[in-house]
Each structure stands twice: as C-alpha cells, then as structure tokens.
Amino acid sequence: MTTPLVFIPAGRGHSNQSDVTRTLAIDIISGRYPEGAGLPRDAELSAMFNVSRTVLRESMKTLSAKGLIAAKAKVGTRVRERAAWNMFDPDLLAWHLEAGIDKRFMRDLADIRLAVEPRTAALAAERRTEEMVVAIRDWLARMHAAPSDSADFADADLALHLEIATASGNPFMRSIGAVIEAALRASFRLSAPVEDGDRKATLAAHGAIVDAIAAGDGQGAADAMTEVIFNGLRRHGSTPSRPHPYRPAFPAGSSAAAAPATLFPAPPIERPQS
C-alpha cells in the first residue's frame, strides 16, 4: 500500500506536453501500466488527452529518455523493467513522490544510502574542519528543538546529512545528496520518530555520528550512520538484511594510491580448464 507524501498541484504552469508526460509517468510508477505492459496506441492516447500526435510524440520521447518506456516496430510501446528507470532523474523522483512512497521505494533508497553515506561520514571524520563540525552540531540542535513529526525536524535531519556530505570533501557525494534531496526529505517525514523512545534513540544515534566526526573517528561515524539508516527503515516497517560492517578503503593517513580499485572487490575470474 502506498502512502502519498508530496503532491505537485495539477496545472501549475504545465504545458500540454508536460501534463501528458507527468500523467503517463505516474500511471506507470503507480502500476496502472505495470512492467512489460503495453501502452494504448497513439490514436487512443491522443484522444484520451485531447492533444495532437506531435505533443504525444514529444511526451513519449521524454519518457523513453528517462528509461520508462521503449517503442518497437510492430510491437508498440511497452513499459520497461524498473531496473532500466533513471532513478536519479529529478522529474522521475518527483513523480515517485506524487505517486506515493511505498516500502519498496524506501528500501531502494536505503540501499543507495547504505552504499554512500557510511563512507561519506568516515571521510567527514577525516576531513572536517571546526567550522563544519559547528554547522553539523547546529542542525542536530535544531532537530532537538523541533517536534519529531514536523517539517522542521525533517528539514534539519536532511540538512545535517547534507552538511556531512559537504564535510566529506567529495563533490560527488554532495551531488548525490542534492539529486535525491526531495526523496530523502519525504522519507524522513514518513519515518519520523513519533514515539518518545524512538525520538530519543534517533537523536542519540545522530549525536553519535556528529561526535564521531568531531573526534575524527571514521569507523565510529560510519557505524553510527549505518544504524541511523536502519532505524529509519525499521520505523517505516521495512525489515532489510544487515550489510557487512563498513571498513575504510585504506587506513587513515595512507596514500589513496594504495587503496583497492573498489570498495566492493570483483569476484575472481573463472579461467577455462586447460
């Protein structure tokens, strides 16, 4: 069951083309047109939306570029598998929020967070400045001051995570946070710690991240970040598997050139028997 959180008011400066694109995208995301399903023929869609073939064609091009659909001669236009969707596309994320966030979306979002944020926190512990620590603590203080189910609490939570990404000194990590910012804010609202015990645990866990960063404890920061992400999933009712504990790519103070090529080593190559 989906839980709508963020709605984009209909007709807010939309052209015919954007209206058609948005409506079809939400229908696909919400499952009205499931993966592998065919869309109605062009003539039917043109009549349905009361638009020209030209407008419809441009909408289809947009949906295709975002990975939602594929058109084949003599087959028609079909919805592509979810794995092909460009989930980092801002429009696609906005349409997901409008269609409603479900547990699958939350787990998928948590997966990318687990792949990035613990490492981000570890780098922040290594590279932070005193000014950055002050800024992160300020957002933590704002979380303490705001009611758990308020927009202010979610916004302060988001700002704290983005400030940590900035402190990591890695622009890619900060950019990922910016791209999925709306999704993060919505997920924080959905998993708000409304119970008193959950609130105390959430604030303590975020405090542990901040303290570890301030102390230069990369492993502690990464572990605390992992705990925060899993706590949010638990409050939303998801039960994901625990990942392996984060370990630094290379020891603090060592050369990056000595680091392994990837944090996730490739499986051994199977060589043919001679």
PDB file of C-alpha atoms in Angstrom:
ATOM      1  CA  MET A   1       0.000   0.000   0.000  1.00  0.00           C
ATOM      2  CA  THR A   2       1.444   3.372  -0.971  1.00  0.00           C
ATOM      3  CA  THR A   3       1.478   6.430   1.246  1.00  0.00           C
ATOM      4  CA  PRO A   4       1.391   9.716  -0.700  1.00  0.00           C
ATOM      5  CA  LEU A   5       3.561  12.362   0.929  1.00  0.00           C
ATOM      6  CA  VAL A   6       4.294  15.101  -1.551  1.00  0.00           C
ATOM      7  CA  PHE A   7       1.853  16.288  -4.179  1.00  0.00           C
ATOM      8  CA  ILE A   8       2.567  18.555  -7.127  1.00  0.00           C
ATOM      9  CA  PRO A   9      -0.552  20.634  -7.761  1.00  0.00           C
ATOM     10  CA  ALA A  10      -2.073  19.824 -11.131  1.00  0.00           C
ATOM     11  CA  GLY A  11      -1.942  22.548 -13.742  1.00  0.00           C
ATOM     12  CA  ARG A  12       0.812  24.557 -12.114  1.00  0.00           C
ATOM     13  CA  GLY A  13       2.399  26.047 -15.211  1.00  0.00           C
ATOM     14  CA  HIS A  14       2.278  22.737 -17.085  1.00  0.00           C
ATOM     15  CA  SER A  15       2.146  22.666 -20.864  1.00  0.00           C
ATOM     16  CA  ASN A  16       0.069  20.038 -22.637  1.00  0.00           C
ATOM     17  CA  GLN A  17       3.195  18.020 -23.224  1.00  0.00           C
ATOM     18  CA  SER A  18       4.327  18.112 -19.602  1.00  0.00           C
ATOM     19  CA  ASP A  19       0.784  17.243 -18.461  1.00  0.00           C
ATOM     20  CA  VAL A  20       0.736  14.169 -20.674  1.00  0.00           C
ATOM     21  CA  THR A  21       4.272  13.150 -19.669  1.00  0.00           C
ATOM     22  CA  ARG A  22       3.577  13.563 -15.964  1.00  0.00           C
ATOM     23  CA  THR A  23       0.251  11.689 -16.059  1.00  0.00           C
ATOM     24  CA  LEU A  24       1.634   8.747 -18.008  1.00  0.00           C
ATOM     25  CA  ALA A  25       4.727   8.591 -15.789  1.00  0.00           C
ATOM     26  CA  ILE A  26       2.646   8.482 -12.605  1.00  0.00           C
ATOM     27  CA  ASP A  27       0.400   5.813 -14.149  1.00  0.00           C
ATOM     28  CA  ILE A  28       3.499   3.720 -14.872  1.00  0.00           C
ATOM     29  CA  ILE A  29       5.100   4.261 -11.470  1.00  0.00           C
ATOM     30  CA  SER A  30       1.873   3.527  -9.595  1.00  0.00           C
ATOM     31  CA  GLY A  31       1.400   0.273 -11.533  1.00  0.00           C
ATOM     32  CA  ARG A  32      -1.567   1.171 -13.688  1.00  0.00           C
ATOM     33  CA  TYR A  33       0.710   0.200 -16.548  1.00  0.00           C
ATOM     34  CA  PRO A  34       2.990  -2.433 -14.967  1.00  0.00           C
ATOM     35  CA  GLU A  35       6.418  -3.504 -16.172  1.00  0.00           C
ATOM     36  CA  GLY A  36       6.171  -5.174 -19.569  1.00  0.00           C
ATOM     37  CA  ALA A  37       2.665  -3.873 -20.217  1.00  0.00           C
ATOM     38  CA  GLY A  38       1.806  -2.147 -23.466  1.00  0.00           C
ATOM     39  CA  LEU A  39       0.559   1.428 -23.527  1.00  0.00           C
ATOM     40  CA  PRO A  40      -2.554   2.319 -25.526  1.00  0.00           C
ATOM     41  CA  ARG A  41      -1.995   3.125 -29.181  1.00  0.00           C
ATOM     42  CA  ASP A  42      -1.133   6.686 -30.195  1.00  0.00           C
ATOM     43  CA  ALA A  43      -4.585   7.395 -31.554  1.00  0.00           C
ATOM     44  CA  GLU A  44      -6.190   6.314 -28.289  1.00  0.00           C
ATOM     45  CA  LEU A  45      -3.755   8.350 -26.161  1.00  0.00           C
ATOM     46  CA  SER A  46      -4.215  11.432 -28.348  1.00  0.00           C
ATOM     47  CA  ALA A  47      -7.977  11.189 -27.877  1.00  0.00           C
ATOM     48  CA  MET A  48      -7.603  10.461 -24.161  1.00  0.00           C
ATOM     49  CA  PHE A  49      -5.521  13.603 -23.521  1.00  0.00           C
ATOM     50  CA  ASN A  50      -7.017  15.667 -26.342  1.00  0.00           C
ATOM     51  CA  VAL A  51      -3.599  16.517 -27.743  1.00  0.00           C
ATOM     52  CA  SER A  52      -2.006  16.292 -31.162  1.00  0.00           C
ATOM     53  CA  ARG A  53       0.209  13.446 -32.317  1.00  0.00           C
ATOM     54  CA  THR A  54       3.144  15.870 -32.184  1.00  0.00           C
ATOM     55  CA  VAL A  55       2.589  16.626 -28.482  1.00  0.00           C
ATOM     56  CA  LEU A  56       2.148  12.938 -27.716  1.00  0.00           C
ATOM     57  CA  ARG A  57       5.301  12.044 -29.635  1.00  0.00           C
ATOM     58  CA  GLU A  58       7.359  14.536 -27.603  1.00  0.00           C
ATOM     59  CA  SER A  59       5.972  13.106 -24.339  1.00  0.00           C
ATOM     60  CA  MET A  60       6.914   9.612 -25.440  1.00  0.00           C
ATOM     61  CA  LYS A  61      10.437  10.791 -26.260  1.00  0.00           C
ATOM     62  CA  THR A  62      10.769  12.209 -22.736  1.00  0.00           C
ATOM     63  CA  LEU A  63       9.515   9.027 -21.070  1.00  0.00           C
ATOM     64  CA  SER A  64      11.813   6.951 -23.243  1.00  0.00           C
ATOM     65  CA  ALA A  65      14.842   9.107 -22.360  1.00  0.00           C
ATOM     66  CA  LYS A  66      14.109   8.556 -18.675  1.00  0.00           C
ATOM     67  CA  GLY A  67      14.034   4.801 -19.194  1.00  0.00           C
ATOM     68  CA  LEU A  68      10.329   4.270 -18.501  1.00  0.00           C
ATOM     69  CA  ILE A  69       9.208   3.025 -21.907  1.00  0.00           C
ATOM     70  CA  ALA A  70      10.550   1.531 -25.111  1.00  0.00           C
ATOM     71  CA  ALA A  71       8.898   1.519 -28.530  1.00  0.00           C
ATOM     72  CA  LYS A  72       9.381  -1.273 -31.049  1.00  0.00           C
ATOM     73  CA  ALA A  73       8.040  -1.634 -34.567  1.00  0.00           C
ATOM     74  CA  LYS A  74       5.043  -3.978 -34.834  1.00  0.00           C
ATOM     75  CA  VAL A  75       5.064  -4.391 -31.033  1.00  0.00           C
ATOM     76  CA  GLY A  76       4.099  -0.939 -29.818  1.00  0.00           C
ATOM     77  CA  THR A  77       5.207   0.965 -26.749  1.00  0.00           C
ATOM     78  CA  ARG A  78       5.820  -1.033 -23.589  1.00  0.00           C
ATOM     79  CA  VAL A  79       6.797  -0.201 -20.034  1.00  0.00           C
ATOM     80  CA  ARG A  80      10.408  -1.111 -19.341  1.00  0.00           C
ATOM     81  CA  GLU A  81      11.559  -3.042 -16.293  1.00  0.00           C
ATOM     82  CA  ARG A  82      12.111  -0.925 -13.200  1.00  0.00           C
ATOM     83  CA  ALA A  83      15.865  -1.591 -13.304  1.00  0.00           C
ATOM     84  CA  ALA A  84      16.036   0.479 -16.529  1.00  0.00           C
ATOM     85  CA  TRP A  85      14.423   3.571 -14.990  1.00  0.00           C
ATOM     86  CA  ASN A  86      16.721   6.530 -14.390  1.00  0.00           C
ATOM     87  CA  MET A  87      16.067   6.894 -10.681  1.00  0.00           C
ATOM     88  CA  PHE A  88      18.463   9.829 -10.351  1.00  0.00           C
ATOM     89  CA  ASP A  89      16.381  11.895 -12.741  1.00  0.00           C
ATOM     90  CA  PRO A  90      14.762  14.760 -10.754  1.00  0.00           C
ATOM     91  CA  ASP A  91      11.472  14.506 -12.645  1.00  0.00           C
ATOM     92  CA  LEU A  92      11.259  10.764 -12.060  1.00  0.00           C
ATOM     93  CA  LEU A  93      11.887  11.211  -8.344  1.00  0.00           C
ATOM     94  CA  ALA A  94       9.213  13.923  -8.172  1.00  0.00           C
ATOM     95  CA  TRP A  95       6.731  11.648  -9.939  1.00  0.00           C
ATOM     96  CA  HIS A  96       7.533   8.873  -7.469  1.00  0.00           C
ATOM     97  CA  LEU A  97       6.707  11.198  -4.594  1.00  0.00           C
ATOM     98  CA  GLU A  98       3.444  12.170  -6.225  1.00  0.00           C
ATOM     99  CA  ALA A  99       2.518   8.558  -6.937  1.00  0.00           C
ATOM    100  CA  GLY A 100       3.255   7.692  -3.300  1.00  0.00           C
ATOM    101  CA  ILE A 101       6.230   6.195  -1.495  1.00  0.00           C
ATOM    102  CA  ASP A 102       5.935   2.514  -0.645  1.00  0.00           C
ATOM    103  CA  LYS A 103       8.213   0.092   1.197  1.00  0.00           C
ATOM    104  CA  ARG A 104       9.996  -0.906  -1.976  1.00  0.00           C
ATOM    105  CA  PHE A 105      10.931   2.704  -2.690  1.00  0.00           C
ATOM    106  CA  MET A 106      12.148   3.141   0.890  1.00  0.00           C
ATOM    107  CA  ARG A 107      14.302   0.009   0.692  1.00  0.00           C
ATOM    108  CA  ASP A 108      15.750   1.037  -2.677  1.00  0.00           C
ATOM    109  CA  LEU A 109      16.537   4.477  -1.306  1.00  0.00           C
ATOM    110  CA  ALA A 110      18.126   2.924   1.783  1.00  0.00           C
ATOM    111  CA  ASP A 111      20.297   0.699  -0.401  1.00  0.00           C
ATOM    112  CA  ILE A 112      21.892   3.657  -2.154  1.00  0.00           C
ATOM    113  CA  ARG A 113      22.236   5.480   1.160  1.00  0.00           C
ATOM    114  CA  LEU A 114      23.995   2.477   2.705  1.00  0.00           C
ATOM    115  CA  ALA A 115      26.336   2.345  -0.268  1.00  0.00           C
ATOM    116  CA  VAL A 116      27.303   6.006   0.091  1.00  0.00           C
ATOM    117  CA  GLU A 117      26.559   7.598   3.464  1.00  0.00           C
ATOM    118  CA  PRO A 118      28.719   5.483   5.805  1.00  0.00           C
ATOM    119  CA  ARG A 119      31.743   6.205   3.617  1.00  0.00           C
ATOM    120  CA  THR A 120      30.671   9.854   3.478  1.00  0.00           C
ATOM    121  CA  ALA A 121      30.599  10.038   7.285  1.00  0.00           C
ATOM    122  CA  ALA A 122      34.010   8.361   7.519  1.00  0.00           C
ATOM    123  CA  LEU A 123      35.508  10.898   5.102  1.00  0.00           C
ATOM    124  CA  ALA A 124      33.867  13.737   7.031  1.00  0.00           C
ATOM    125  CA  ALA A 125      35.589  12.494  10.189  1.00  0.00           C
ATOM    126  CA  GLU A 126      38.903  12.605   8.352  1.00  0.00           C
ATOM    127  CA  ARG A 127      38.483  15.923   6.542  1.00  0.00           C
ATOM    128  CA  ARG A 128      36.153  18.062   8.646  1.00  0.00           C
ATOM    129  CA  THR A 129      37.075  21.498   9.879  1.00  0.00           C
ATOM    130  CA  GLU A 130      35.976  23.018  13.168  1.00  0.00           C
ATOM    131  CA  GLU A 131      33.558  25.253  11.273  1.00  0.00           C
ATOM    132  CA  MET A 132      31.980  22.214   9.636  1.00  0.00           C
ATOM    133  CA  VAL A 133      31.550  20.466  12.975  1.00  0.00           C
ATOM    134  CA  VAL A 134      29.857  23.577  14.365  1.00  0.00           C
ATOM    135  CA  ALA A 135      27.471  23.629  11.400  1.00  0.00           C
ATOM    136  CA  ILE A 136      26.609  19.936  11.805  1.00  0.00           C
ATOM    137  CA  ARG A 137      26.016  20.385  15.549  1.00  0.00           C
ATOM    138  CA  ASP A 138      23.749  23.331  14.804  1.00  0.00           C
ATOM    139  CA  TRP A 139      21.484  21.142  12.647  1.00  0.00           C
ATOM    140  CA  LEU A 140      21.476  18.498  15.373  1.00  0.00           C
ATOM    141  CA  ALA A 141      20.372  21.171  17.860  1.00  0.00           C
ATOM    142  CA  ARG A 142      17.550  22.146  15.506  1.00  0.00           C
ATOM    143  CA  MET A 143      16.422  18.516  15.399  1.00  0.00           C
ATOM    144  CA  HIS A 144      16.306  18.536  19.214  1.00  0.00           C
ATOM    145  CA  ALA A 145      14.220  21.723  19.176  1.00  0.00           C
ATOM    146  CA  ALA A 146      11.637  20.614  16.607  1.00  0.00           C
ATOM    147  CA  PRO A 147       8.686  18.216  17.079  1.00  0.00           C
ATOM    148  CA  SER A 148       9.503  14.833  15.554  1.00  0.00           C
ATOM    149  CA  ASP A 149       6.574  14.830  13.123  1.00  0.00           C
ATOM    150  CA  SER A 150       7.164  18.373  11.868  1.00  0.00           C
ATOM    151  CA  ALA A 151       8.635  19.607   8.610  1.00  0.00           C
ATOM    152  CA  ASP A 152      11.271  21.449  10.642  1.00  0.00           C
ATOM    153  CA  PHE A 153      12.543  18.169  12.098  1.00  0.00           C
ATOM    154  CA  ALA A 154      12.766  16.518   8.671  1.00  0.00           C
ATOM    155  CA  ASP A 155      14.430  19.587   7.152  1.00  0.00           C
ATOM    156  CA  ALA A 156      17.011  19.737   9.950  1.00  0.00           C
ATOM    157  CA  ASP A 157      17.646  15.999   9.588  1.00  0.00           C
ATOM    158  CA  LEU A 158      18.183  16.410   5.839  1.00  0.00           C
ATOM    159  CA  ALA A 159      20.419  19.450   6.306  1.00  0.00           C
ATOM    160  CA  LEU A 160      22.548  17.536   8.809  1.00  0.00           C
ATOM    161  CA  HIS A 161      23.127  14.718   6.314  1.00  0.00           C
ATOM    162  CA  LEU A 162      23.909  17.158   3.504  1.00  0.00           C
ATOM    163  CA  GLU A 163      26.316  19.058   5.769  1.00  0.00           C
ATOM    164  CA  ILE A 164      28.120  15.783   6.471  1.00  0.00           C
ATOM    165  CA  ALA A 165      28.336  15.175   2.717  1.00  0.00           C
ATOM    166  CA  THR A 166      29.875  18.625   2.310  1.00  0.00           C
ATOM    167  CA  ALA A 167      32.350  17.897   5.105  1.00  0.00           C
ATOM    168  CA  SER A 168      33.456  14.739   3.284  1.00  0.00           C
ATOM    169  CA  GLY A 169      35.183  16.972   0.765  1.00  0.00           C
ATOM    170  CA  ASN A 170      33.909  14.795  -2.085  1.00  0.00           C
ATOM    171  CA  PRO A 171      31.700  16.728  -4.524  1.00  0.00           C
ATOM    172  CA  PHE A 172      30.219  13.520  -5.936  1.00  0.00           C
ATOM    173  CA  MET A 173      28.821  12.582  -2.534  1.00  0.00           C
ATOM    174  CA  ARG A 174      27.361  16.043  -2.025  1.00  0.00           C
ATOM    175  CA  SER A 175      25.830  15.943  -5.501  1.00  0.00           C
ATOM    176  CA  ILE A 176      24.124  12.610  -4.834  1.00  0.00           C
ATOM    177  CA  GLY A 177      22.516  14.128  -1.762  1.00  0.00           C
ATOM    178  CA  ALA A 178      21.339  17.117  -3.764  1.00  0.00           C
ATOM    179  CA  VAL A 179      19.844  14.939  -6.503  1.00  0.00           C
ATOM    180  CA  ILE A 180      17.815  12.792  -4.122  1.00  0.00           C
ATOM    181  CA  GLU A 181      17.110  15.613  -1.661  1.00  0.00           C
ATOM    182  CA  ALA A 182      13.333  15.592  -2.186  1.00  0.00           C
ATOM    183  CA  ALA A 183      13.189  11.822  -1.767  1.00  0.00           C
ATOM    184  CA  LEU A 184      15.265  11.987   1.410  1.00  0.00           C
ATOM    185  CA  ARG A 185      13.051  14.710   2.878  1.00  0.00           C
ATOM    186  CA  ALA A 186       9.924  12.705   2.115  1.00  0.00           C
ATOM    187  CA  SER A 187      11.402   9.515   3.569  1.00  0.00           C
ATOM    188  CA  PHE A 188      12.421  11.360   6.735  1.00  0.00           C
ATOM    189  CA  ARG A 189       8.859  12.626   7.096  1.00  0.00           C
ATOM    190  CA  LEU A 190       7.475   9.139   6.569  1.00  0.00           C
ATOM    191  CA  SER A 191       9.801   7.521   9.112  1.00  0.00           C
ATOM    192  CA  ALA A 192       9.547  10.292  11.701  1.00  0.00           C
ATOM    193  CA  PRO A 193      10.247   9.046  15.257  1.00  0.00           C
ATOM    194  CA  VAL A 194       6.903   9.992  16.772  1.00  0.00           C
ATOM    195  CA  GLU A 195       7.163   7.685  19.787  1.00  0.00           C
ATOM    196  CA  ASP A 196       9.144   9.122  22.700  1.00  0.00           C
ATOM    197  CA  GLY A 197      11.546   6.184  22.806  1.00  0.00           C
ATOM    198  CA  ASP A 198      12.127   6.353  19.057  1.00  0.00           C
ATOM    199  CA  ARG A 199      12.766  10.075  19.239  1.00  0.00           C
ATOM    200  CA  LYS A 200      15.381   9.666  21.961  1.00  0.00           C
ATOM    201  CA  ALA A 201      17.068   6.832  20.056  1.00  0.00           C
ATOM    202  CA  THR A 202      17.061   8.830  16.806  1.00  0.00           C
ATOM    203  CA  LEU A 203      18.574  11.914  18.386  1.00  0.00           C
ATOM    204  CA  ALA A 204      21.154   9.807  20.225  1.00  0.00           C
ATOM    205  CA  ALA A 205      22.114   7.993  17.007  1.00  0.00           C
ATOM    206  CA  HIS A 206      22.536  11.258  15.107  1.00  0.00           C
ATOM    207  CA  GLY A 207      24.502  12.611  18.037  1.00  0.00           C
ATOM    208  CA  ALA A 208      26.794   9.591  17.807  1.00  0.00           C
ATOM    209  CA  ILE A 209      27.509  10.420  14.151  1.00  0.00           C
ATOM    210  CA  VAL A 210      28.342  14.011  14.989  1.00  0.00           C
ATOM    211  CA  ASP A 211      30.531  13.088  17.987  1.00  0.00           C
ATOM    212  CA  ALA A 212      32.464  10.532  15.936  1.00  0.00           C
ATOM    213  CA  ILE A 213      33.053  13.060  13.145  1.00  0.00           C
ATOM    214  CA  ALA A 214      34.205  15.668  15.655  1.00  0.00           C
ATOM    215  CA  ALA A 215      36.580  13.110  17.223  1.00  0.00           C
ATOM    216  CA  GLY A 216      37.994  12.062  13.846  1.00  0.00           C
ATOM    217  CA  ASP A 217      36.654   8.531  14.328  1.00  0.00           C
ATOM    218  CA  GLY A 218      35.828   7.402  10.798  1.00  0.00           C
ATOM    219  CA  GLN A 219      34.777   3.882  11.738  1.00  0.00           C
ATOM    220  CA  GLY A 220      32.534   5.139  14.522  1.00  0.00           C
ATOM    221  CA  ALA A 221      30.937   7.705  12.213  1.00  0.00           C
ATOM    222  CA  ALA A 222      30.290   5.071   9.550  1.00  0.00           C
ATOM    223  CA  ASP A 223      28.788   2.615  12.032  1.00  0.00           C
ATOM    224  CA  ALA A 224      26.550   5.281  13.565  1.00  0.00           C
ATOM    225  CA  MET A 225      25.376   6.375  10.107  1.00  0.00           C
ATOM    226  CA  THR A 226      24.507   2.782   9.222  1.00  0.00           C
ATOM    227  CA  GLU A 227      22.494   2.477  12.419  1.00  0.00           C
ATOM    228  CA  VAL A 228      20.563   5.674  11.635  1.00  0.00           C
ATOM    229  CA  ILE A 229      19.571   4.400   8.188  1.00  0.00           C
ATOM    230  CA  PHE A 230      18.404   1.046   9.537  1.00  0.00           C
ATOM    231  CA  ASN A 231      16.462   2.675  12.365  1.00  0.00           C
ATOM    232  CA  GLY A 232      14.549   4.751   9.809  1.00  0.00           C
ATOM    233  CA  LEU A 233      13.660   1.634   7.830  1.00  0.00           C
ATOM    234  CA  ARG A 234      12.526  -0.137  10.971  1.00  0.00           C
ATOM    235  CA  ARG A 235      10.174   2.712  11.868  1.00  0.00           C
ATOM    236  CA  HIS A 236       8.694   2.549   8.376  1.00  0.00           C
ATOM    237  CA  GLY A 237       8.050  -1.164   8.815  1.00  0.00           C
ATOM    238  CA  SER A 238      10.765  -2.458   6.478  1.00  0.00           C
ATOM    239  CA  THR A 239      12.994  -5.329   7.521  1.00  0.00           C
ATOM    240  CA  PRO A 240      16.089  -5.298   5.299  1.00  0.00           C
ATOM    241  CA  SER A 241      19.127  -7.512   5.759  1.00  0.00           C
ATOM    242  CA  ARG A 242      22.084  -6.078   7.564  1.00  0.00           C
ATOM    243  CA  PRO A 243      25.090  -5.300   5.363  1.00  0.00           C
ATOM    244  CA  HIS A 244      28.644  -6.180   6.286  1.00  0.00           C
ATOM    245  CA  PRO A 245      30.156  -3.556   8.605  1.00  0.00           C
ATOM    246  CA  TYR A 246      31.798  -0.667   6.836  1.00  0.00           C
ATOM    247  CA  ARG A 247      35.576  -0.822   6.641  1.00  0.00           C
ATOM    248  CA  PRO A 248      37.742   2.015   5.311  1.00  0.00           C
ATOM    249  CA  ALA A 249      39.053   1.631   1.784  1.00  0.00           C
ATOM    250  CA  PHE A 250      42.508   2.327   3.164  1.00  0.00           C
ATOM    251  CA  PRO A 251      43.858   3.218   6.632  1.00  0.00           C
ATOM    252  CA  ALA A 252      43.783   6.826   7.715  1.00  0.00           C
ATOM    253  CA  GLY A 253      46.951   8.599   6.709  1.00  0.00           C
ATOM    254  CA  SER A 254      47.885   6.157   3.972  1.00  0.00           C
ATOM    255  CA  SER A 255      48.073   7.041   0.306  1.00  0.00           C
ATOM    256  CA  ALA A 256      44.920   6.842  -1.794  1.00  0.00           C
ATOM    257  CA  ALA A 257      47.040   5.267  -4.488  1.00  0.00           C
ATOM    258  CA  ALA A 258      47.445   2.246  -2.247  1.00  0.00           C
ATOM    259  CA  ALA A 259      43.671   1.774  -1.960  1.00  0.00           C
ATOM    260  CA  PRO A 260      41.952  -1.110  -3.688  1.00  0.00           C
ATOM    261  CA  ALA A 261      40.327  -0.296  -7.014  1.00  0.00           C
ATOM    262  CA  THR A 262      36.874  -0.635  -5.494  1.00  0.00           C
ATOM    263  CA  LEU A 263      35.274  -0.868  -2.076  1.00  0.00           C
ATOM    264  CA  PHE A 264      33.487  -3.961  -3.317  1.00  0.00           C
ATOM    265  CA  PRO A 265      36.080  -6.334  -4.811  1.00  0.00           C
ATOM    266  CA  ALA A 266      35.099  -8.057  -8.036  1.00  0.00           C
ATOM    267  CA  PRO A 267      34.587 -11.820  -7.888  1.00  0.00           C
ATOM    268  CA  PRO A 268      37.515 -13.932  -9.018  1.00  0.00           C
ATOM    269  CA  ILE A 269      37.721 -14.556 -12.741  1.00  0.00           C
ATOM    270  CA  GLU A 270      36.970 -18.126 -13.707  1.00  0.00           C
ATOM    271  CA  ARG A 271      39.637 -19.305 -16.104  1.00  0.00           C
ATOM    272  CA  PRO A 272      38.981 -22.132 -18.543  1.00  0.00           C
ATOM    273  CA  GLN A 273      40.416 -25.507 -17.708  1.00  0.00           C
ATOM    274  CA  SER A 274      43.495 -26.308 -19.755  1.00  0.00           C
TER     275      SER A 274
END
